[in-house]
Structure formats: C-alpha cells, structure tokens
Tab-separated table of C-alpha atoms and ligand atoms in Angstrom:
chain	number	residue	atom	x	y	z
A	1	MET	CA	144.887	-231.765	-51.452
A	2	SER	CA	143.316	-234.263	-48.323
A	3	GLY	CA	141.778	-234.266	-44.816
A	4	SER	CA	141.001	-230.946	-46.188
A	5	GLU	CA	136.866	-231.066	-45.049
A	6	ASN	CA	136.817	-230.482	-41.630
A	7	GLU	CA	133.505	-232.931	-40.314
A	8	GLY	CA	135.547	-234.856	-37.968
A	9	HIS	CA	138.769	-232.153	-37.637
A	10	PRO	CA	141.274	-233.880	-34.480
A	11	GLN	CA	141.748	-230.281	-32.695
A	12	ARG	CA	138.565	-228.326	-32.252
A	13	ARG	CA	138.795	-225.312	-31.509
A	14	ARG	CA	136.784	-224.204	-28.300
A	15	ALA	CA	137.638	-221.762	-25.599
A	16	ASP	CA	135.371	-223.388	-22.970
A	17	HIS	CA	139.031	-223.698	-20.689
A	18	TYR	CA	138.494	-220.571	-20.423
A	19	ASP	CA	135.901	-219.377	-18.357
A	20	GLY	CA	135.545	-217.446	-15.469
A	21	GLN	CA	138.407	-215.401	-16.731
A	22	ALA	CA	137.627	-211.414	-16.889
A	23	PHE	CA	138.127	-210.390	-20.308
A	24	GLY	CA	140.912	-208.365	-19.366
A	25	THR	CA	142.790	-211.554	-19.007
A	26	ARG	CA	141.232	-212.703	-21.353
A	27	ALA	CA	142.294	-211.999	-24.108
A	28	ILE	CA	146.030	-211.285	-23.519
A	29	HIS	CA	146.395	-215.738	-22.086
A	30	ALA	CA	143.201	-217.514	-24.495
A	31	GLY	CA	144.639	-219.223	-27.493
A	32	GLN	CA	147.767	-218.097	-26.774
A	33	GLU	CA	150.666	-220.472	-25.244
A	34	PRO	CA	154.212	-219.954	-24.888
A	35	ASP	CA	155.097	-221.957	-28.371
A	36	PRO	CA	155.712	-225.967	-26.603
A	37	THR	CA	158.769	-226.239	-29.449
A	38	THR	CA	160.908	-223.269	-27.919
A	39	GLY	CA	158.706	-221.711	-25.220
A	40	ALA	CA	159.187	-218.112	-27.151
A	41	VAL	CA	156.517	-216.826	-25.170
A	42	ILE	CA	154.292	-214.771	-28.108
A	43	ALA	CA	153.590	-217.862	-30.579
A	44	PRO	CA	155.572	-217.703	-33.226
A	45	VAL	CA	153.998	-216.620	-36.895
A	46	TYR	CA	153.394	-220.019	-39.043
A	47	LEU	CA	154.159	-218.482	-42.663
A	48	ASN	CA	154.112	-221.842	-43.753
A	49	SER	CA	151.925	-223.238	-46.119
A	50	THR	CA	152.183	-227.013	-45.963
A	51	TYR	CA	152.993	-229.464	-42.769
A	52	VAL	CA	155.069	-232.967	-43.127
A	53	GLN	CA	153.631	-236.342	-42.681
A	54	GLN	CA	154.662	-238.841	-40.822
A	55	GLY	CA	152.828	-242.028	-42.824
A	56	VAL	CA	149.701	-241.113	-46.251
A	57	GLY	CA	147.562	-239.214	-43.836
A	58	ASP	CA	149.048	-239.093	-40.774
A	59	TYR	CA	150.070	-235.612	-39.411
A	60	ALA	CA	149.796	-233.523	-36.240
A	61	GLY	CA	146.709	-231.640	-36.342
A	62	TYR	CA	147.533	-229.626	-39.538
A	63	ASP	CA	147.572	-230.264	-43.404
A	64	TYR	CA	147.576	-227.042	-45.521
A	65	SER	CA	147.440	-224.114	-44.609
A	66	ARG	CA	144.278	-222.940	-45.456
A	67	THR	CA	142.236	-225.772	-43.834
A	68	ASP	CA	143.644	-225.027	-40.789
A	69	ASN	CA	147.310	-222.655	-39.354
A	70	PRO	CA	149.349	-222.315	-35.676
A	71	THR	CA	148.719	-218.443	-35.857
A	72	ARG	CA	145.249	-218.514	-37.303
A	73	ARG	CA	143.979	-221.303	-35.109
A	74	ALA	CA	146.082	-218.999	-31.971
A	75	LEU	CA	143.480	-216.074	-33.367
A	76	GLU	CA	140.252	-218.206	-33.008
A	77	ILE	CA	140.064	-219.225	-29.654
A	78	GLN	CA	141.400	-215.829	-28.784
A	79	LEU	CA	138.060	-214.441	-30.332
A	80	ALA	CA	136.310	-217.221	-29.494
A	81	ALA	CA	136.912	-216.479	-25.297
A	82	LEU	CA	136.137	-212.971	-25.646
A	83	GLU	CA	132.790	-212.995	-27.819
A	84	GLN	CA	131.951	-216.185	-24.772
A	85	GLY	CA	131.859	-218.825	-27.356
A	86	ASP	CA	132.524	-221.908	-28.570
A	87	HIS	CA	134.333	-221.205	-31.987
A	88	GLY	CA	136.027	-218.719	-33.650
A	89	ILE	CA	135.930	-218.697	-36.722
A	90	ALA	CA	138.982	-216.004	-39.209
A	91	PHE	CA	138.256	-214.764	-43.025
A	92	ALA	CA	139.930	-212.512	-45.124
A	93	SER	CA	137.936	-209.518	-44.181
A	94	GLY	CA	135.238	-208.367	-43.153
A	95	MET	CA	132.525	-208.748	-46.205
A	96	ALA	CA	133.909	-212.428	-46.462
A	97	ALA	CA	133.204	-213.829	-42.724
A	98	THR	CA	129.132	-212.012	-43.630
A	99	ALA	CA	129.741	-213.606	-47.303
A	100	THR	CA	129.903	-216.668	-45.158
A	101	VAL	CA	126.655	-216.998	-43.165
A	102	LEU	CA	125.229	-216.150	-46.505
A	103	GLN	CA	126.863	-219.021	-47.784
A	104	THR	CA	125.131	-221.770	-45.947
A	105	LEU	CA	121.262	-220.650	-46.859
A	106	ASN	CA	119.704	-221.782	-49.831
A	107	PRO	CA	117.977	-220.316	-53.183
A	108	GLY	CA	114.428	-219.021	-52.042
A	109	ASP	CA	116.086	-218.634	-48.591
A	110	HIS	CA	114.771	-214.675	-47.499
A	111	VAL	CA	116.717	-212.733	-44.896
A	112	VAL	CA	115.406	-209.416	-43.343
A	113	CYS	CA	118.107	-206.897	-42.043
A	114	ILE	CA	118.337	-203.560	-40.392
A	115	ASN	CA	117.998	-200.597	-42.920
A	116	ASP	CA	120.999	-198.937	-41.989
A	117	VAL	CA	123.286	-201.683	-42.489
A	118	TYR	CA	126.726	-201.063	-43.057
A	119	GLY	CA	127.208	-200.010	-46.871
A	120	GLY	CA	129.354	-202.841	-48.447
A	121	THR	CA	127.034	-205.464	-46.360
A	122	TYR	CA	124.131	-204.168	-48.335
A	123	ARG	CA	126.014	-203.733	-51.426
A	124	LEU	CA	126.750	-207.962	-50.931
A	125	PHE	CA	123.431	-208.684	-50.703
A	126	THR	CA	121.765	-206.252	-52.927
A	127	LYS	CA	124.201	-206.456	-55.205
A	128	VAL	CA	125.549	-209.835	-54.950
A	129	LEU	CA	123.265	-212.279	-53.378
A	130	GLU	CA	120.374	-211.567	-54.681
A	131	ARG	CA	121.262	-211.606	-58.457
A	132	PHE	CA	123.376	-215.365	-57.511
A	133	ALA	CA	122.316	-216.965	-54.455
A	134	GLY	CA	118.739	-216.314	-55.403
A	135	LEU	CA	118.162	-214.834	-51.805
A	136	THR	CA	116.423	-211.845	-50.953
A	137	PHE	CA	116.516	-209.037	-48.299
A	138	THR	CA	113.684	-207.520	-46.790
A	139	PHE	CA	115.366	-203.757	-45.487
A	140	VAL	CA	113.606	-202.820	-42.104
A	141	PRO	CA	113.839	-200.243	-39.346
A	142	LEU	CA	114.452	-202.148	-36.078
A	143	ARG	CA	114.192	-199.608	-33.567
A	144	ASP	CA	110.487	-201.359	-32.231
A	145	ALA	CA	111.679	-204.786	-32.367
A	146	ALA	CA	108.165	-205.611	-31.617
A	147	SER	CA	107.153	-205.175	-35.529
A	148	VAL	CA	110.195	-206.751	-36.960
A	149	ALA	CA	107.780	-209.941	-37.070
A	150	GLU	CA	105.953	-209.249	-39.143
A	151	HIS	CA	108.385	-208.909	-42.490
A	152	PHE	CA	109.474	-212.442	-41.820
A	153	THR	CA	108.311	-215.024	-44.468
A	154	ASP	CA	107.995	-219.149	-44.277
A	155	ARG	CA	111.180	-218.642	-45.958
A	156	THR	CA	112.630	-216.597	-43.816
A	157	ARG	CA	115.886	-218.538	-42.027
A	158	LEU	CA	118.144	-215.015	-40.936
A	159	LEU	CA	117.803	-211.569	-39.335
A	160	TRP	CA	121.415	-209.554	-40.050
A	161	VAL	CA	121.643	-207.095	-37.490
A	162	GLU	CA	124.393	-203.887	-36.215
A	163	THR	CA	124.571	-202.586	-33.389
A	164	PRO	CA	124.756	-199.892	-33.028
A	165	THR	CA	124.706	-198.682	-35.922
A	166	ASN	CA	126.708	-196.759	-38.728
A	167	PRO	CA	126.541	-194.068	-39.579
A	168	MET	CA	123.790	-192.949	-37.168
A	169	LEU	CA	125.040	-194.742	-34.316
A	170	ASN	CA	120.590	-196.146	-33.588
A	171	VAL	CA	120.527	-199.698	-30.670
A	172	VAL	CA	118.613	-202.210	-31.234
A	173	ASP	CA	117.299	-204.877	-28.587
A	174	ILE	CA	119.281	-207.813	-29.360
A	175	ALA	CA	117.598	-210.160	-26.773
A	176	GLN	CA	114.057	-209.082	-28.402
A	177	LEU	CA	114.714	-209.424	-31.968
A	178	ALA	CA	117.414	-212.892	-30.550
A	179	GLU	CA	113.616	-214.093	-29.824
A	180	VAL	CA	111.765	-212.905	-32.539
A	181	ALA	CA	113.658	-214.847	-34.971
A	182	HIS	CA	113.579	-218.152	-32.609
A	183	ALA	CA	109.761	-218.090	-32.718
A	184	ARG	CA	110.079	-218.464	-36.325
A	185	ARG	CA	112.793	-220.673	-35.897
A	186	ALA	CA	115.191	-218.167	-38.448
A	187	LYS	CA	118.961	-217.640	-35.972
A	188	LEU	CA	120.005	-213.903	-35.353
A	189	ALA	CA	123.199	-212.588	-37.142
A	190	VAL	CA	124.442	-209.841	-35.161
A	191	ASP	CA	127.127	-207.676	-36.315
A	192	ASN	CA	129.708	-206.429	-33.432
A	193	THR	CA	132.035	-205.165	-34.742
A	194	PHE	CA	131.071	-201.403	-33.749
A	195	ALA	CA	130.553	-202.071	-29.430
A	196	THR	CA	133.644	-204.690	-29.533
A	197	PRO	CA	133.113	-208.231	-27.513
A	198	TYR	CA	134.321	-205.833	-24.352
A	199	LEU	CA	131.650	-203.229	-24.401
A	200	GLN	CA	129.143	-206.021	-25.432
A	201	GLN	CA	128.728	-209.566	-26.205
A	202	PRO	CA	125.460	-210.771	-28.388
A	203	LEU	CA	125.972	-214.184	-28.178
A	204	GLU	CA	125.226	-214.065	-23.855
A	205	LEU	CA	122.320	-211.750	-25.318
A	206	GLY	CA	120.739	-214.852	-27.039
A	207	ALA	CA	122.215	-214.726	-31.116
A	208	ASP	CA	122.986	-217.047	-32.811
A	209	ILE	CA	125.874	-215.638	-34.370
A	210	VAL	CA	128.292	-212.695	-33.835
A	211	ALA	CA	130.223	-210.920	-37.029
A	212	HIS	CA	133.317	-208.551	-37.354
A	213	SER	CA	134.953	-206.753	-39.383
A	214	MET	CA	138.514	-207.344	-37.290
A	215	THR	CA	140.235	-204.531	-39.526
A	216	LYS	CA	138.974	-202.168	-37.203
A	217	TYR	CA	138.864	-202.149	-33.220
A	218	LEU	CA	140.455	-205.507	-32.761
A	219	GLY	CA	142.905	-205.090	-35.282
A	220	GLY	CA	142.880	-201.289	-33.927
A	221	HIS	CA	145.913	-200.392	-34.476
A	222	SER	CA	144.995	-199.394	-39.021
A	223	ASP	CA	147.510	-202.008	-40.212
A	224	VAL	CA	145.628	-204.859	-41.345
A	225	VAL	CA	142.216	-206.406	-42.297
A	226	GLY	CA	140.012	-209.197	-41.290
A	227	GLY	CA	136.705	-210.425	-40.648
A	228	ALA	CA	135.302	-213.823	-38.157
A	229	LEU	CA	133.163	-214.748	-37.352
A	230	VAL	CA	131.599	-216.013	-33.458
A	231	VAL	CA	128.995	-219.135	-32.808
A	232	ARG	CA	128.469	-222.285	-30.199
A	233	ASP	CA	126.695	-224.258	-31.736
A	234	ASP	CA	129.101	-227.834	-32.678
A	235	ALA	CA	126.959	-227.933	-36.473
A	236	LEU	CA	126.874	-224.649	-37.428
A	237	ALA	CA	130.741	-224.385	-35.737
A	238	ASP	CA	131.095	-227.179	-38.306
A	239	GLU	CA	129.395	-226.015	-42.132
A	240	LEU	CA	131.298	-222.560	-40.966
A	241	ARG	CA	134.248	-223.839	-41.269
A	242	PHE	CA	133.923	-225.818	-43.952
A	243	LEU	CA	132.477	-222.685	-46.325
A	244	GLN	CA	135.717	-220.822	-44.531
A	245	ASN	CA	138.379	-223.822	-46.406
A	246	ALA	CA	135.909	-224.475	-49.163
A	247	VAL	CA	135.647	-221.290	-50.353
A	248	GLY	CA	138.720	-220.406	-48.968
A	249	ALA	CA	138.660	-216.561	-48.318
A	250	VAL	CA	141.324	-216.411	-44.983
A	251	PRO	CA	143.298	-214.718	-43.667
A	252	GLY	CA	147.461	-214.966	-43.695
A	253	PRO	CA	149.578	-216.323	-40.864
A	254	MET	CA	150.921	-212.670	-40.596
A	255	ASP	CA	147.867	-210.335	-40.481
A	256	CYS	CA	146.405	-212.849	-37.859
A	257	TRP	CA	148.916	-212.290	-35.547
A	258	LEU	CA	148.702	-208.704	-36.001
A	259	VAL	CA	145.176	-208.695	-34.743
A	260	THR	CA	146.279	-211.872	-31.857
A	261	ARG	CA	147.788	-208.852	-30.944
A	262	GLY	CA	145.996	-205.895	-31.538
A	263	ILE	CA	142.785	-207.991	-29.264
A	264	LYS	CA	145.623	-208.213	-26.511
A	265	THR	CA	144.859	-204.384	-25.474
A	266	LEU	CA	141.499	-204.419	-27.041
A	267	HIS	CA	139.876	-203.394	-23.782
A	268	VAL	CA	142.268	-200.742	-22.464
A	269	ARG	CA	141.646	-199.209	-25.849
A	270	MET	CA	138.513	-199.480	-25.241
A	271	ASP	CA	137.656	-197.429	-22.026
A	272	ARG	CA	139.582	-194.565	-23.051
A	273	HIS	CA	137.762	-194.557	-26.841
A	274	CYS	CA	134.344	-194.551	-24.425
A	275	GLU	CA	136.051	-192.201	-22.190
A	276	ASN	CA	136.987	-189.775	-24.903
A	277	ALA	CA	133.746	-189.873	-27.061
A	278	LEU	CA	131.597	-189.061	-24.410
A	279	ALA	CA	133.084	-185.987	-24.070
A	280	ILE	CA	133.839	-185.296	-27.182
A	281	ALA	CA	129.786	-185.696	-27.510
A	282	LYS	CA	128.956	-183.623	-24.204
A	283	PHE	CA	131.207	-180.903	-25.291
A	284	LEU	CA	129.389	-181.229	-29.464
A	285	GLU	CA	125.971	-181.279	-26.933
A	286	ALA	CA	126.703	-178.262	-25.750
A	287	ARG	CA	127.811	-176.706	-28.780
A	288	ASP	CA	125.127	-173.277	-30.006
A	289	ASP	CA	125.684	-174.257	-33.315
A	290	VAL	CA	125.729	-178.095	-32.984
A	291	GLU	CA	122.269	-179.688	-34.271
A	292	GLN	CA	121.675	-183.229	-33.659
A	293	VAL	CA	124.471	-185.808	-31.491
A	294	LEU	CA	124.262	-188.743	-32.847
A	295	TYR	CA	126.381	-190.813	-29.068
A	296	PRO	CA	124.857	-194.261	-27.356
A	297	GLY	CA	126.655	-193.256	-24.340
A	298	LEU	CA	124.528	-189.732	-24.248
A	299	GLU	CA	121.132	-189.597	-21.571
A	300	SER	CA	119.726	-187.667	-24.806
A	301	HIS	CA	120.298	-191.178	-27.439
A	302	PRO	CA	116.777	-191.808	-27.724
A	303	ASP	CA	117.237	-196.206	-27.627
A	304	HIS	CA	119.496	-194.835	-24.492
A	305	ALA	CA	117.173	-197.653	-22.390
A	306	ILE	CA	118.703	-200.596	-24.153
A	307	VAL	CA	122.523	-199.059	-24.307
A	308	GLN	CA	122.619	-199.426	-20.515
A	309	ARG	CA	120.595	-203.155	-20.552
A	310	GLN	CA	123.010	-204.449	-22.805
A	311	MET	CA	126.278	-202.183	-23.243
A	312	ARG	CA	129.047	-201.065	-21.055
A	313	ALA	CA	129.636	-197.821	-22.321
A	314	GLY	CA	128.961	-196.185	-25.400
A	315	GLY	CA	131.882	-197.004	-27.868
A	316	GLY	CA	134.068	-194.381	-29.919
A	317	MET	CA	131.634	-194.320	-32.245
A	318	LEU	CA	129.924	-190.624	-32.497
A	319	SER	CA	128.015	-188.742	-35.442
A	320	PHE	CA	127.253	-185.210	-35.519
A	321	ARG	CA	125.291	-182.426	-37.891
A	322	ALA	CA	126.535	-178.995	-37.441
A	323	THR	CA	124.286	-175.685	-38.545
A	324	GLY	CA	125.375	-174.143	-42.615
A	325	GLY	CA	124.415	-177.890	-44.025
A	326	GLN	CA	127.193	-179.908	-46.049
A	327	GLN	CA	128.795	-177.051	-47.414
A	328	ARG	CA	130.061	-176.745	-43.758
A	329	ALA	CA	130.350	-180.236	-42.929
A	330	LYS	CA	132.772	-180.623	-46.083
A	331	GLU	CA	135.091	-177.214	-44.473
A	332	LEU	CA	134.827	-178.707	-40.716
A	333	CYS	CA	136.415	-182.539	-42.113
A	334	ALA	CA	138.942	-180.754	-43.527
A	335	ALA	CA	139.864	-177.903	-41.346
A	336	THR	CA	140.586	-180.911	-38.318
A	337	LYS	CA	144.708	-181.385	-37.456
A	338	VAL	CA	144.265	-184.085	-35.243
A	339	PHE	CA	140.828	-185.527	-36.330
A	340	THR	CA	142.990	-187.617	-40.171
A	341	LEU	CA	139.916	-187.348	-42.620
A	342	ALA	CA	139.832	-190.396	-43.823
A	343	GLU	CA	137.835	-193.456	-44.027
A	344	SER	CA	137.414	-196.751	-41.881
A	345	LEU	CA	137.743	-196.534	-38.391
A	346	GLY	CA	138.442	-198.125	-34.924
A	347	GLY	CA	141.988	-197.533	-34.472
A	348	VAL	CA	144.186	-195.486	-31.451
A	349	GLU	CA	144.268	-192.181	-33.980
A	350	SER	CA	141.553	-190.232	-34.783
A	351	LEU	CA	139.951	-189.398	-37.879
A	352	ILE	CA	136.511	-187.431	-39.134
A	353	GLU	CA	134.717	-188.540	-42.620
A	354	LEU	CA	131.926	-187.133	-44.344
A	355	PRO	CA	129.579	-190.657	-44.655
A	356	GLY	CA	126.908	-189.003	-47.743
A	357	LEU	CA	130.463	-188.458	-49.344
A	358	MET	CA	132.862	-190.927	-48.201
A	359	THR	CA	131.992	-194.773	-47.048
A	360	HIS	CA	128.265	-193.905	-47.643
A	361	GLN	CA	128.516	-193.600	-50.891
A	362	SER	CA	127.026	-196.216	-52.929
A	363	VAL	CA	123.955	-196.475	-50.662
A	364	ALA	CA	123.475	-193.144	-52.415
A	365	GLY	CA	119.698	-192.678	-53.497
A	366	SER	CA	118.297	-196.075	-51.255
A	367	GLU	CA	116.890	-196.729	-48.471
A	368	LEU	CA	119.337	-196.582	-46.684
A	369	GLU	CA	121.237	-192.492	-47.553
A	370	VAL	CA	122.431	-190.872	-45.210
A	371	PRO	CA	121.857	-187.141	-44.105
A	372	ALA	CA	123.696	-184.544	-46.550
A	373	GLU	CA	125.955	-182.590	-43.391
A	374	LEU	CA	126.231	-185.611	-41.316
A	375	ILE	CA	129.512	-185.827	-39.568
A	376	ARG	CA	131.115	-189.003	-38.796
A	377	LEU	CA	133.757	-189.216	-36.084
A	378	SER	CA	136.102	-192.139	-34.997
A	379	VAL	CA	137.673	-190.881	-31.502
A	380	GLY	CA	141.139	-192.539	-30.960
A	381	ILE	CA	143.214	-192.363	-27.699
A	382	GLU	CA	144.874	-189.246	-28.373
A	383	HIS	CA	145.258	-187.334	-25.106
A	384	VAL	CA	141.400	-185.554	-25.106
A	385	ASP	CA	142.028	-182.393	-24.358
A	386	ASP	CA	143.754	-181.810	-28.129
A	387	LEU	CA	140.870	-183.435	-30.021
A	388	ILE	CA	138.522	-181.133	-28.202
A	389	ARG	CA	140.801	-178.431	-29.174
A	390	ASP	CA	140.766	-180.070	-32.376
A	391	LEU	CA	136.386	-179.411	-32.982
A	392	GLU	CA	136.644	-176.219	-31.463
A	393	HIS	CA	138.645	-174.419	-34.157
A	394	ALA	CA	137.245	-176.456	-36.819
A	395	LEU	CA	133.521	-175.328	-35.088
A	396	ASP	CA	134.768	-171.757	-34.360
A	397	SER	CA	136.869	-170.751	-38.139
A	398	THR	CA	133.590	-172.536	-40.658
A	399	ARG	CA	131.471	-170.198	-37.975
A	400	THR	CA	131.485	-167.906	-41.138
A	401	LEU	CA	130.386	-169.784	-43.282
A	402	VAL	CA	126.974	-170.539	-41.347
A	403	GLY	CA	125.782	-167.228	-42.147
A	404	ALA	CA	126.527	-167.402	-46.217
A	405	ALA	CA	124.509	-171.007	-46.158
A	406	GLN	CA	121.677	-169.030	-44.684
A	407	GLY	CA	122.361	-166.177	-46.523
A	408	ALA	CA	122.093	-167.934	-49.577
A	409	GLU	CA	118.988	-170.069	-48.854
A	410	ALA	CA	117.008	-167.010	-48.377
B	1	PLP	C1	134.131	-202.359	-41.639
B	1	PLP	C2	133.367	-203.425	-41.701
B	1	PLP	C3	132.502	-204.132	-42.237
B	1	PLP	C4	133.925	-204.457	-43.575
B	1	PLP	O1	134.761	-205.664	-43.174
B	1	PLP	P1	136.005	-205.602	-43.665
B	1	PLP	O2	137.129	-205.517	-43.239
B	1	PLP	O3	136.569	-203.757	-44.428
B	1	PLP	O4	135.733	-206.409	-44.177
B	1	PLP	C5	131.942	-204.556	-41.740
B	1	PLP	N1	131.043	-204.269	-40.570
B	1	PLP	C6	130.996	-202.603	-40.912
B	1	PLP	C7	130.061	-202.837	-38.893
B	1	PLP	C8	132.595	-202.940	-40.955
B	1	PLP	O5	132.324	-201.262	-40.055
C-alpha cells in the first residue's frame, strides 16, 4: 500500500471552521456537510476499502480506508469541534484510543496515573504495557493536586487522569494538573468519557489530549463500540494519526456513522441525564437506609467547588451505598425493573450494577478496589418519576435484609 503514511496528508482534519458556534450547533453541523455528489443531507456511509487513482499516486485525498475514510473523517471533524480541539482521531474502541496515546512513549518512560482509573485502563497499563513496552506507572490519589508533583521522576512523560472517575465519581482539577504536568514537561491526558465535551472541555483547561470511549455517551444508544482522541498540537496529531494507520485499530464506517448520529443529540440527552441523575441523587440522599451518595452535582460532594468551576452539570453517573452490605446490594440490583442490570453506561436506558462483582472485579485486591456494597447507576433519559419509583420499590422491598444482615453480624 503506497501513500499510507500520514505525514503531509493533503487534507488535514481541522475543525476551526466551527469556532464561535454554540455546542449544539457544532454537534449537528461540524463535518456534516451534505454529500457533494448527490446533495444527500446526511453524508452517506462509505463502505469501500479502496479508492480509484487517476494515475499512479494521483488520487483525490483518499487511497485506503484504514488510512482514511470519508465517514470516519466526518466523525473526526465533529469530535474535534465538540472538544474545541483541532484534530479528532477515531479508534475501534476506547481502549484502542488509550493504547495509542501510550504508544507515543518509549521504553523506560514513566506515567503518573489517577488511582481510581477505569479498570480496563489499569489492566492495559499494568498487564500489557509494563511488560510489553517497558513503561512504568505510578497510581496516585489525585484529590490533592498539589502533591502530585512529588510522584514525577526525570522519566515522567505523561499524567493520565479521568474525571469524574468510575465508579467513585471523584473529580480532579484539570487546570491545576495541567500546570503540574507542564512544569515537568509532561503531557496531560484526560479521559473525558463520563463528562462528555458537553459538560467539560479539558483542552480549554490546559490538557494536551482528550480520550473518549465513544461506546458510552457519544454513541449514546448502547449499540456501538468506539474510541477517540482529540488534540490541538499539530505534531502530536501527526504522531497519533501515524499510529492510527500503522497499528490499525480503526473503527468501521458503519460504527463511525452511528456515533455521528448519536452525537447530534448529545447536548439534549445530557441535559436530561443530568436532570434525572440530580433528582435521583437527592431522592437517595433523603433516605435513612442510604449511607452515602456519590454524585458530582450534589453540594455534599467533596469536590463540588471544582465541579462548579470546570463542569456544566454533574453528569448522568451516580454511585451509592445502602445499608445492609453486599448481600442487600445484590438483591437491590436484581429488584429494579426500569433500571436494567448490566455493565456499560451512557445509553438512553438506565442501568444498575455492582462494580465490586461486575465492572471492577479485575481490580479486586489491588489499590483500586471499590467498596463491596457500592451500587453504580447509569441514569438514562426515561421519565424521572418512573426511575425514582423503581428505586423506591427496590429499596423498600429489600429493606428486610438490613435487619437480617445486622442480626448476622451481631
Ligand atoms: C468504557 C470506558 C473505557 C473503555 O472504552 P471501550 O470503548 O469499552 O474500549 C475507557 N474509559 C472509561 C472512563 C470508560 O467508561
């Protein structure tokens, strides 16, 4: 395959054409011009793998679909515009996007990482990249941003954070961490999956790289797996795009198209996710059989001041601990009817799960272990009354277990 290196690519996927437009307008129009050949308002899904050349090496910007594809490019422009970045780069999954950031490093390089990072990220770093790429990692609690600098070494090249975190919903100060990283000439990467660019824009706060699992809110309908990176720096974008093509973890055109369609309603969905989650957080907080509610939008959240500075609203994710321990938590997860018992998050439908035995089983016994009875909700966009009624019923019907558990402990 010739011409597959991305250096000097004729059409750079810049999104600056959309500067000045509001989020909802960019979500619907960035990269989404009508098809120039047919006038179709929705750009077609280009399922081709290759492109005709007029003469040897003479082609109209596209030569092979791993390297570039019009449907993928439309999504990449849309992603860049949403994050106020210059370059969007799409991948086959959130993990593929994350791995690509780490592929810019060299053996012996050191990474400082938030300690309650997504379980799959922890697994990739400790089980694959430490062994395979000779990278070293230090996992630290980042709530105290000022002390993070102590963990940097001469080889630290990257600070990797997630905010809000999964499933503890901790929030860290992106602007402050960008300063810490840049003072040591390291880059700051922020996994923005939970907040989405509608609620929080890390590049605007000084981050160098934004990572996404598009599987979650960007796709929004639990029907596609995908990942993305967004950056401003041209040289970094070239490096990431080179890796995108060289390693080849690219999404197919149909998947790109599904995410593009999902993104067009992101702002509307997020407003409802946030509204519903806040109402549920308040409902849970008021119950005497709920011990703790973790939700960034609550005033009781320990990082509420940072939330107000860097997020538009608290998001759609919420975790809580009810009385009665893990036994009741398991019963609770099985007792809801509108909330579906399932892993993943960010879809229009509400999900409930027990991280300790489901999404976060891989971090059991590690420094990332989560409380055994913690329940995580991905609050969907159904009518909030039905969601609250569902939780109320589940809590009431499992209440008898509380006395039993306490009796057993005594
Ligand atoms: C799901 C998720 C990922 C991984 O994304 P995939 O698309 O499943 O590969 C990374 N980070 C966060 C915060 C996630 O929720």
